[in-house]
mmCIF file of C-alpha atoms and ligand atoms in Angstrom:
data_model
loop_
_atom_site.group_PDB
_atom_site.id
_atom_site.type_symbol
_atom_site.label_atom_id
_atom_site.label_comp_id
_atom_site.label_asym_id
_atom_site.label_seq_id
_atom_site.Cartn_x
_atom_site.Cartn_y
_atom_site.Cartn_z
ATOM 1 C CA MET H 1 143.196 49.475 72.501
ATOM 2 C CA ILE H 2 142.330 51.858 69.507
ATOM 3 C CA ALA H 3 142.048 55.631 70.733
ATOM 4 C CA ASP H 4 141.133 59.116 68.539
ATOM 5 C CA VAL H 5 141.653 62.223 69.468
ATOM 6 C CA VAL H 6 139.713 65.410 68.945
ATOM 7 C CA VAL H 7 141.955 68.239 69.506
ATOM 8 C CA ASP H 8 141.377 72.138 68.661
ATOM 9 C CA LEU H 9 144.002 73.954 66.355
ATOM 10 C CA GLN H 10 143.332 77.301 67.323
ATOM 11 C CA TYR H 11 142.016 78.986 70.198
ATOM 12 C CA GLY H 12 139.068 76.732 71.120
ATOM 13 C CA ASP H 13 135.626 77.089 70.371
ATOM 14 C CA CYS H 14 136.334 75.095 66.971
ATOM 15 C CA GLY H 15 133.701 72.847 66.967
ATOM 16 C CA LYS H 16 135.061 69.943 68.606
ATOM 17 C CA GLY H 17 131.534 68.970 70.488
ATOM 18 C CA LYS H 18 130.165 68.642 66.774
ATOM 19 C CA ILE H 19 132.782 66.514 65.407
ATOM 20 C CA ALA H 20 133.165 64.633 68.417
ATOM 21 C CA HIS H 21 129.138 63.880 68.185
ATOM 22 C CA ALA H 22 129.408 63.249 64.443
ATOM 23 C CA LEU H 23 132.409 60.659 64.884
ATOM 24 C CA CYS H 24 130.218 58.915 67.788
ATOM 25 C CA ARG H 25 127.450 58.335 65.319
ATOM 26 C CA GLU H 26 130.447 57.216 62.571
ATOM 27 C CA ARG H 27 132.330 54.758 64.703
ATOM 28 C CA LYS H 28 131.550 52.294 67.511
ATOM 29 C CA TYR H 29 133.209 53.561 70.701
ATOM 30 C CA THR H 30 133.231 52.023 73.686
ATOM 31 C CA HIS H 31 134.264 54.904 76.029
ATOM 32 C CA VAL H 32 134.264 58.511 75.321
ATOM 33 C CA ILE H 33 137.233 60.630 77.457
ATOM 34 C CA ARG H 34 137.178 64.224 78.113
ATOM 35 C CA TYR H 35 141.114 64.633 78.796
ATOM 36 C CA ASN H 36 141.813 68.288 80.098
ATOM 37 C CA GLY H 37 140.167 71.180 81.157
ATOM 38 C CA GLY H 38 136.884 71.898 83.574
ATOM 39 C CA CYS H 39 133.728 73.712 82.787
ATOM 40 C CA ASN H 40 135.978 76.944 81.248
ATOM 41 C CA ALA H 41 134.833 74.594 78.177
ATOM 42 C CA GLY H 42 131.570 75.005 76.140
ATOM 43 C CA HIS H 43 130.665 72.091 73.663
ATOM 44 C CA THR H 44 127.737 73.369 71.498
ATOM 45 C CA ILE H 45 126.068 70.091 70.630
ATOM 46 C CA TYR H 46 122.787 69.359 68.074
ATOM 47 C CA HIS H 47 121.365 65.963 68.868
ATOM 48 C CA ASN H 48 118.336 64.964 67.390
ATOM 49 C CA GLY H 49 117.679 68.584 66.509
ATOM 50 C CA GLN H 50 117.707 69.978 70.084
ATOM 51 C CA LYS H 51 120.859 72.272 71.384
ATOM 52 C CA PHE H 52 123.077 71.406 74.237
ATOM 53 C CA VAL H 53 125.591 73.122 75.891
ATOM 54 C CA THR H 54 128.114 70.553 77.635
ATOM 55 C CA HIS H 55 130.797 72.156 79.945
ATOM 56 C CA HIS H 56 132.068 68.673 81.755
ATOM 57 C CA ILE H 57 130.317 65.824 80.105
ATOM 58 C CA PRO H 58 131.589 64.111 77.039
ATOM 59 C CA CYS H 59 129.129 63.563 74.128
ATOM 60 C CA GLY H 60 129.318 59.659 74.434
ATOM 61 C CA VAL H 61 126.141 60.268 76.892
ATOM 62 C CA PHE H 62 124.036 61.103 73.475
ATOM 63 C CA PHE H 63 125.030 57.885 71.895
ATOM 64 C CA GLY H 64 124.763 55.136 75.272
ATOM 65 C CA ILE H 65 128.566 55.083 75.919
ATOM 66 C CA LYS H 66 130.107 54.915 78.730
ATOM 67 C CA SER H 67 131.666 58.934 79.141
ATOM 68 C CA ILE H 68 134.371 59.514 81.406
ATOM 69 C CA ILE H 69 135.701 62.723 82.798
ATOM 70 C CA GLY H 70 139.651 61.791 82.906
ATOM 71 C CA PRO H 71 142.396 62.503 85.469
ATOM 72 C CA GLY H 72 143.611 65.244 83.301
ATOM 73 C CA CYS H 73 140.365 67.217 84.107
ATOM 74 C CA VAL H 74 139.113 69.651 87.066
ATOM 75 C CA VAL H 75 135.552 68.952 88.369
ATOM 76 C CA HIS H 76 133.354 71.431 89.794
ATOM 77 C CA THR H 77 131.433 68.603 91.226
ATOM 78 C CA ASP H 78 128.001 71.105 91.599
ATOM 79 C CA THR H 79 128.234 72.046 88.069
ATOM 80 C CA PHE H 80 128.704 68.195 87.046
ATOM 81 C CA LEU H 81 125.683 67.468 89.216
ATOM 82 C CA LYS H 82 123.616 70.060 87.390
ATOM 83 C CA GLU H 83 124.900 69.642 83.989
ATOM 84 C CA LEU H 84 123.457 65.789 84.883
ATOM 85 C CA GLU H 85 120.400 67.030 85.925
ATOM 86 C CA GLU H 86 119.778 68.786 82.853
ATOM 87 C CA LEU H 87 120.769 65.849 80.634
ATOM 88 C CA GLU H 88 118.518 63.478 82.378
ATOM 89 C CA ALA H 89 115.742 66.122 82.261
ATOM 90 C CA ALA H 90 116.008 66.467 78.764
ATOM 91 C CA GLY H 91 115.505 62.469 78.096
ATOM 92 C CA ILE H 92 119.307 61.533 77.880
ATOM 93 C CA PRO H 93 120.239 58.715 80.395
ATOM 94 C CA ALA H 94 123.705 60.325 81.345
ATOM 95 C CA LYS H 95 123.335 59.062 85.301
ATOM 96 C CA LYS H 96 124.272 55.629 84.465
ATOM 97 C CA LEU H 97 126.748 56.081 81.764
ATOM 98 C CA VAL H 98 129.203 59.450 83.107
ATOM 99 C CA HIS H 99 131.712 58.489 85.415
ATOM 100 C CA VAL H 100 134.940 60.300 86.808
ATOM 101 C CA ALA H 101 138.476 59.353 87.239
ATOM 102 C CA ASN H 102 138.728 59.163 90.657
ATOM 103 C CA ASN H 103 142.124 60.797 90.518
ATOM 104 C CA ALA H 104 140.499 63.958 88.761
ATOM 105 C CA HIS H 105 141.128 67.414 90.588
ATOM 106 C CA ILE H 106 138.430 69.208 92.048
ATOM 107 C CA ILE H 107 137.690 73.016 91.585
ATOM 108 C CA THR H 108 136.417 74.180 94.750
ATOM 109 C CA ASP H 109 134.197 77.350 95.445
ATOM 110 C CA PHE H 110 137.319 79.016 96.927
ATOM 111 C CA HIS H 111 139.233 78.417 93.564
ATOM 112 C CA ARG H 112 135.702 79.833 91.641
ATOM 113 C CA ALA H 113 135.614 82.704 93.702
ATOM 114 C CA GLU H 114 139.527 83.813 93.592
ATOM 115 C CA ASP H 115 139.121 83.251 89.406
ATOM 116 C CA GLY H 116 135.975 85.358 89.734
ATOM 117 C CA LYS H 117 138.358 88.406 90.375
ATOM 118 C CA ASP H 118 140.437 87.712 87.403
ATOM 119 C CA GLU H 119 141.270 90.762 85.256
ATOM 120 C CA ALA H 120 144.793 90.379 84.001
ATOM 121 C CA ILE H 121 143.927 87.015 81.502
ATOM 122 C CA GLY H 122 139.951 87.415 80.693
ATOM 123 C CA THR H 123 139.586 83.936 82.203
ATOM 124 C CA THR H 124 135.941 81.913 82.098
ATOM 125 C CA ARG H 125 135.889 82.721 85.675
ATOM 126 C CA ARG H 126 135.091 79.096 86.388
ATOM 127 C CA GLY H 127 138.075 78.279 88.849
ATOM 128 C CA ASN H 128 139.977 76.484 86.236
ATOM 129 C CA GLY H 129 143.575 77.982 86.929
ATOM 130 C CA PRO H 130 143.526 77.793 90.881
ATOM 131 C CA ALA H 131 142.366 74.478 90.726
ATOM 132 C CA TYR H 132 145.564 73.203 88.222
ATOM 133 C CA ARG H 133 147.664 75.634 90.544
ATOM 134 C CA ASP H 134 147.015 73.630 93.688
ATOM 135 C CA LYS H 135 146.808 70.107 91.694
ATOM 136 C CA TYR H 136 150.519 70.793 90.672
ATOM 137 C CA GLY H 137 151.352 72.697 93.785
ATOM 138 C CA ARG H 138 150.216 69.222 95.387
ATOM 139 C CA LYS H 139 147.537 71.013 97.523
ATOM 140 C CA GLY H 140 144.719 69.714 95.837
ATOM 141 C CA VAL H 141 141.389 68.076 96.416
ATOM 142 C CA ARG H 142 140.697 64.771 94.481
ATOM 143 C CA ALA H 143 137.486 63.606 93.255
ATOM 144 C CA LEU H 144 138.078 60.567 95.560
ATOM 145 C CA ASP H 145 137.642 62.775 98.431
ATOM 146 C CA ASP H 146 134.605 64.164 97.315
ATOM 147 C CA PRO H 147 131.277 62.409 98.964
ATOM 148 C CA LYS H 148 128.955 63.657 96.359
ATOM 149 C CA LEU H 149 131.073 62.265 93.362
ATOM 150 C CA TYR H 150 131.236 58.875 95.168
ATOM 151 C CA PRO H 151 128.158 57.101 92.819
ATOM 152 C CA TYR H 152 130.226 58.278 89.754
ATOM 153 C CA LEU H 153 133.865 57.360 90.527
ATOM 154 C CA ILE H 154 136.290 54.866 88.164
ATOM 155 C CA ASP H 155 139.608 53.990 88.250
ATOM 156 C CA MET H 156 141.315 54.443 84.823
ATOM 157 C CA TYR H 157 143.794 51.709 85.097
ATOM 158 C CA ARG H 158 141.087 48.926 86.417
ATOM 159 C CA GLU H 159 139.017 49.995 83.473
ATOM 160 C CA LEU H 160 141.305 50.569 80.667
ATOM 161 C CA TYR H 161 143.392 47.560 81.728
ATOM 162 C CA GLU H 162 142.348 45.037 84.041
ATOM 163 C CA ASN H 163 139.469 44.320 81.808
ATOM 164 C CA GLU H 164 138.935 41.311 79.858
ATOM 165 C CA ALA H 165 137.573 43.497 76.781
ATOM 166 C CA TYR H 166 140.851 45.251 76.629
ATOM 167 C CA ASN H 167 141.424 44.345 73.156
ATOM 168 C CA GLU H 168 137.900 45.703 72.121
ATOM 169 C CA ILE H 169 138.403 49.136 73.687
ATOM 170 C CA GLU H 170 137.903 51.874 71.215
ATOM 171 C CA ILE H 171 138.113 55.347 72.455
ATOM 172 C CA LEU H 172 137.097 58.750 71.634
ATOM 173 C CA PHE H 173 139.157 61.252 73.519
ATOM 174 C CA GLU H 174 137.093 64.332 73.840
ATOM 175 C CA GLY H 175 139.477 67.816 74.010
ATOM 176 C CA ALA H 176 138.779 71.264 75.810
ATOM 177 C CA GLN H 177 140.381 74.627 74.792
ATOM 178 C CA GLY H 178 142.789 74.691 72.128
ATOM 179 C CA PHE H 179 146.383 74.846 70.727
ATOM 180 C CA GLY H 180 146.384 79.017 71.126
ATOM 181 C CA LEU H 181 145.374 78.582 74.578
ATOM 182 C CA ASP H 182 147.529 75.666 75.184
ATOM 183 C CA VAL H 183 149.946 76.419 78.747
ATOM 184 C CA ASP H 184 153.154 75.586 76.942
ATOM 185 C CA TRP H 185 152.290 76.627 73.424
ATOM 186 C CA GLY H 186 149.377 79.419 73.715
ATOM 187 C CA ASP H 187 150.457 82.861 74.107
ATOM 188 C CA TYR H 188 151.335 83.004 77.548
ATOM 189 C CA PRO H 189 149.945 84.291 79.685
ATOM 190 C CA TYR H 190 146.964 84.437 77.694
ATOM 191 C CA VAL H 191 146.230 80.760 78.086
ATOM 192 C CA THR H 192 144.328 78.205 79.832
ATOM 193 C CA SER H 193 145.711 75.996 82.710
ATOM 194 C CA SER H 194 146.065 72.840 81.017
ATOM 195 C CA HIS H 195 147.485 71.034 77.923
ATOM 196 C CA CYS H 196 145.210 70.963 74.871
ATOM 197 C CA THR H 197 147.211 69.121 72.616
ATOM 198 C CA VAL H 198 147.307 65.140 71.781
ATOM 199 C CA GLY H 199 149.707 64.941 74.571
ATOM 200 C CA SER H 200 147.164 65.647 76.962
ATOM 201 C CA ALA H 201 144.966 62.911 75.697
ATOM 202 C CA LEU H 202 147.787 60.248 76.379
ATOM 203 C CA LEU H 203 148.735 61.727 80.158
ATOM 204 C CA ASN H 204 144.897 60.174 80.841
ATOM 205 C CA GLY H 205 146.515 56.787 80.568
ATOM 206 C CA VAL H 206 146.536 55.185 77.136
ATOM 207 C CA PRO H 207 149.516 54.195 75.247
ATOM 208 C CA PRO H 208 151.023 56.296 72.030
ATOM 209 C CA ARG H 209 150.753 53.088 70.073
ATOM 210 C CA ALA H 210 146.735 53.144 70.946
ATOM 211 C CA ILE H 211 146.494 56.167 68.604
ATOM 212 C CA ARG H 212 144.464 55.854 65.043
ATOM 213 C CA ASP H 213 143.190 59.274 64.208
ATOM 214 C CA VAL H 214 143.808 62.623 65.406
ATOM 215 C CA TRP H 215 141.083 64.969 64.396
ATOM 216 C CA GLY H 216 142.305 68.234 64.415
ATOM 217 C CA VAL H 217 139.313 70.790 64.505
ATOM 218 C CA ALA H 218 139.762 74.806 63.013
ATOM 219 C CA LYS H 219 137.382 77.012 61.876
ATOM 220 C CA ILE H 220 137.811 79.163 58.783
ATOM 221 C CA TYR H 221 138.459 82.147 60.291
ATOM 222 C CA GLU H 222 139.591 82.257 64.040
ATOM 223 C CA THR H 223 138.312 83.648 67.381
ATOM 224 C CA TYR H 224 139.121 84.259 70.661
ATOM 225 C CA VAL H 225 137.515 85.386 74.393
ATOM 226 C CA GLY H 226 140.389 86.790 76.543
ATOM 227 C CA ALA H 227 141.961 89.982 77.969
ATOM 228 C CA LYS H 228 144.380 90.627 75.172
ATOM 229 C CA ASP H 229 143.616 92.161 71.869
ATOM 230 C CA PHE H 230 142.931 90.073 68.768
ATOM 231 C CA GLU H 231 140.341 91.557 66.742
ATOM 232 C CA GLY H 232 141.776 92.655 63.173
ATOM 233 C CA PRO H 233 140.425 95.953 61.564
ATOM 234 C CA ASP H 234 138.418 94.473 59.010
ATOM 235 C CA GLU H 235 134.729 96.110 59.452
ATOM 236 C CA ILE H 236 133.658 92.600 58.011
ATOM 237 C CA PHE H 237 134.759 91.090 61.869
ATOM 238 C CA GLU H 238 130.926 92.281 62.820
ATOM 239 C CA THR H 239 129.280 91.061 60.165
ATOM 240 C CA ILE H 240 130.889 87.421 60.918
ATOM 241 C CA ARG H 241 130.161 87.404 64.618
ATOM 242 C CA GLU H 242 126.522 87.691 63.806
ATOM 243 C CA ARG H 243 126.346 85.073 61.254
ATOM 244 C CA GLY H 244 128.692 82.900 63.029
ATOM 245 C CA GLN H 245 126.746 83.309 66.479
ATOM 246 C CA GLU H 246 130.309 84.279 67.680
ATOM 247 C CA TYR H 247 129.476 84.683 71.432
ATOM 248 C CA GLY H 248 131.162 82.409 74.354
ATOM 249 C CA ALA H 249 128.918 79.294 74.718
ATOM 250 C CA THR H 250 130.124 79.625 78.692
ATOM 251 C CA THR H 251 129.949 82.952 79.455
ATOM 252 C CA GLY H 252 128.326 84.990 76.588
ATOM 253 C CA ARG H 253 130.948 87.571 75.669
ATOM 254 C CA PRO H 254 131.579 88.162 72.074
ATOM 255 C CA ARG H 255 134.153 86.443 70.721
ATOM 256 C CA GLN H 256 136.898 88.736 69.081
ATOM 257 C CA ILE H 257 137.764 87.932 65.273
ATOM 258 C CA ASN H 258 140.487 87.791 62.675
ATOM 259 C CA TRP H 259 141.437 85.621 59.730
ATOM 260 C CA LEU H 260 143.105 82.265 59.860
ATOM 261 C CA ASP H 261 146.829 82.360 60.696
ATOM 262 C CA PHE H 262 148.278 79.424 58.604
ATOM 263 C CA ASP H 263 151.581 79.443 60.569
ATOM 264 C CA MET H 264 149.931 78.619 63.653
ATOM 265 C CA LEU H 265 147.697 76.380 62.230
ATOM 266 C CA LYS H 266 150.453 74.385 60.693
ATOM 267 C CA MET H 267 152.436 74.565 63.901
ATOM 268 C CA ALA H 268 149.461 72.907 65.659
ATOM 269 C CA THR H 269 148.712 70.400 62.999
ATOM 270 C CA ARG H 270 152.650 69.186 63.318
ATOM 271 C CA ILE H 271 152.630 69.323 66.725
ATOM 272 C CA ASN H 272 149.132 67.039 67.472
ATOM 273 C CA GLY H 273 150.359 64.781 64.254
ATOM 274 C CA CYS H 274 147.007 65.268 62.914
ATOM 275 C CA THR H 275 145.535 62.360 60.643
ATOM 276 C CA LYS H 276 142.557 64.597 59.861
ATOM 277 C CA VAL H 277 142.036 68.247 59.728
ATOM 278 C CA VAL H 278 138.554 69.773 59.870
ATOM 279 C CA PHE H 279 137.724 73.615 58.947
ATOM 280 C CA ASN H 280 134.254 74.080 60.680
ATOM 281 C CA LYS H 281 132.029 77.281 59.831
ATOM 282 C CA MET H 282 132.591 77.539 55.978
ATOM 283 C CA ASP H 283 128.955 78.347 55.750
ATOM 284 C CA VAL H 284 129.355 81.630 57.669
ATOM 285 C CA LEU H 285 131.794 83.054 55.031
ATOM 286 C CA GLU H 286 129.791 81.615 52.111
ATOM 287 C CA GLY H 287 127.714 84.503 50.381
ATOM 288 C CA LEU H 288 130.189 87.200 52.077
ATOM 289 C CA ASP H 289 132.658 86.503 49.611
ATOM 290 C CA ALA H 290 135.593 87.146 52.087
ATOM 291 C CA TRP H 291 137.814 83.607 51.782
ATOM 292 C CA CYS H 292 141.068 85.266 53.361
ATOM 293 C CA LEU H 293 143.739 84.256 55.562
ATOM 294 C CA TYR H 294 147.127 84.958 56.772
ATOM 295 C CA ASP H 295 150.147 83.191 55.494
ATOM 296 C CA GLY H 296 153.192 85.155 57.684
ATOM 297 C CA PRO H 297 152.951 88.555 57.644
ATOM 298 C CA ASN H 298 150.846 88.558 54.220
ATOM 299 C CA LEU H 299 146.638 88.213 53.834
ATOM 300 C CA TYR H 300 145.850 86.654 50.992
ATOM 301 C CA GLN H 301 142.379 87.095 49.446
ATOM 302 C CA PHE H 302 140.504 84.046 47.159
ATOM 303 C CA LYS H 303 137.969 84.679 44.847
ATOM 304 C CA LYS H 304 136.089 81.919 45.917
ATOM 305 C CA ARG H 305 135.545 78.732 48.420
ATOM 306 C CA ASP H 306 137.210 76.309 46.217
ATOM 307 C CA ASP H 307 140.656 78.488 46.073
ATOM 308 C CA ILE H 308 140.812 78.336 49.328
ATOM 309 C CA GLU H 309 140.110 74.875 49.989
ATOM 310 C CA LEU H 310 142.880 73.979 47.698
ATOM 311 C CA TRP H 311 145.211 76.352 49.068
ATOM 312 C CA LEU H 312 145.058 74.858 52.671
ATOM 313 C CA SER H 313 145.005 71.178 51.883
ATOM 314 C CA GLY H 314 147.823 71.809 49.009
ATOM 315 C CA LYS H 315 149.905 73.869 51.869
ATOM 316 C CA LEU H 316 149.126 71.028 54.564
ATOM 317 C CA GLU H 317 149.712 67.945 52.269
ATOM 318 C CA LEU H 318 152.758 69.363 51.185
ATOM 319 C CA GLU H 319 154.144 71.158 54.271
ATOM 320 C CA VAL H 320 153.140 68.613 56.930
ATOM 321 C CA ASP H 321 152.533 65.272 55.716
ATOM 322 C CA ASP H 322 150.444 64.350 52.304
ATOM 323 C CA ASN H 323 148.868 61.339 54.059
ATOM 324 C CA ILE H 324 146.449 64.246 55.998
ATOM 325 C CA GLU H 325 142.517 64.090 54.862
ATOM 326 C CA VAL H 326 141.638 67.822 55.193
ATOM 327 C CA MET H 327 137.987 68.317 55.384
ATOM 328 C CA PHE H 328 135.617 71.230 55.193
ATOM 329 C CA SER H 329 132.335 71.602 56.453
ATOM 330 C CA GLY H 330 129.593 70.939 54.423
ATOM 331 C CA ASP H 331 131.797 68.472 52.280
ATOM 332 C CA LYS H 332 130.863 65.185 53.708
ATOM 333 C CA GLU H 333 127.379 64.225 55.009
ATOM 334 C CA PHE H 334 128.743 63.392 58.657
ATOM 335 C CA ILE H 335 130.363 67.295 58.992
HETATM 336 P P1 IMO V 401 136.037 75.280 74.387
HETATM 337 O O1 IMO V 401 136.524 73.503 75.343
HETATM 338 C C1 IMO V 401 137.599 79.137 74.092
HETATM 339 C C2 IMO V 401 139.812 80.906 77.641
HETATM 340 C C3 IMO V 401 139.263 81.868 78.449
HETATM 341 C C4 IMO V 401 140.507 82.639 78.193
HETATM 342 C C5 IMO V 401 141.765 81.902 78.531
HETATM 343 C C6 IMO V 401 141.577 80.977 79.861
HETATM 344 O O2 IMO V 401 134.232 75.191 74.379
HETATM 345 O O3 IMO V 401 136.870 74.853 73.165
HETATM 346 P P2 IMO V 401 140.447 79.674 81.837
HETATM 347 O O4 IMO V 401 138.861 79.890 82.331
HETATM 348 O O5 IMO V 401 140.555 78.196 80.897
HETATM 349 O O6 IMO V 401 141.547 80.236 82.810
HETATM 350 O O7 IMO V 401 140.613 80.885 81.102
HETATM 351 O O8 IMO V 401 140.777 80.704 77.995
HETATM 352 N N1 IMO V 401 139.033 79.962 77.535
HETATM 353 C C7 IMO V 401 138.349 79.155 76.398
HETATM 354 N N2 IMO V 401 138.256 79.819 75.267
HETATM 355 N N3 IMO V 401 137.085 77.843 74.195
HETATM 356 C C8 IMO V 401 137.110 77.586 75.548
HETATM 357 O O9 IMO V 401 136.751 76.114 75.559
HETATM 358 C C9 IMO V 401 137.758 78.095 76.245
HETATM 359 N N4 IMO V 401 138.252 77.931 77.689
HETATM 360 C C10 IMO V 401 139.177 78.865 78.292
HETATM 361 O O10 IMO V 401 138.403 82.785 78.004
HETATM 362 O O11 IMO V 401 141.083 83.416 77.416
HETATM 363 MG MG1 MG V 402 133.315 76.552 72.982
#
């Protein structure tokens, strides 16, 4: 069994959907598995020129690959079924490809109503936090208890291990949210309620030795949606928000913007054991001549794109691992 993992190194919305979609085209996966979170996620995917925003459903469906919502996830059944119908209507044969792990947990309408009153954290109000609270409080409802999900249920152990094709299984794990929102490593309490690191993928039932590549996805600037103050004082962030279309894919809220924080990026790269790091949205800063980042408390401004690329690649190779392959969007055909 072989597995690649896509993790977000910042606050979500770094382009996991884009990278997962590109990887499905490049590599021959037998399974794509969403490993954490629920419909709080919003993954923007361009497939054959058409724009899709997925919340629950992994991007394997665009390529005819078996796609599983794993046991680490929480599912709002009606949202899931609606998303399935929308994909089908757009010509993506999702129904025959999508499965829900029978031990995934359900986001009930009560969870949603409770989360709908949140002001303190600035959640997506999709019921994510209350669903995980009830899961860990051992009061949750699992997918196998929801008749509407019966046609889609899958037993992860049987699927992955009691399978004659065990040696041919090649999984892409598609993460949701990001390191800065991780319940343990993020800026608690301004976090989501699940784990957003590579460890979270393993919790879905694969052994650590199965992991081949960990794709860390970042943006060349940072964005965050939620209740804490995040945006820097620079006026240019307004322009970046417009150019980068930095509005929540799930809630439409404007994302707060700041420069990349190298210390956090380094921490996320180390903890996730990334073998690849991709910086997205390079095109947004192109033309603005604003190649800036924070290294500790110091704000650096670089003269041109090449300079920030060299600095980032060099620092990650020197301070984390000299085998990391660092990529910038636009560099390679597939990113
Ligand atoms: P993707 O997968 C960005 C944020 C919310 C809030 C905090 C807690 O598209 O990267 P929650 O609803 O999870 O209880 O909210 O986490 N958040 C996200 N921010 N991208 C996401 O998903 C997010 N999912 C949750 O805005 O600050
Ligand atoms: Mg998103």
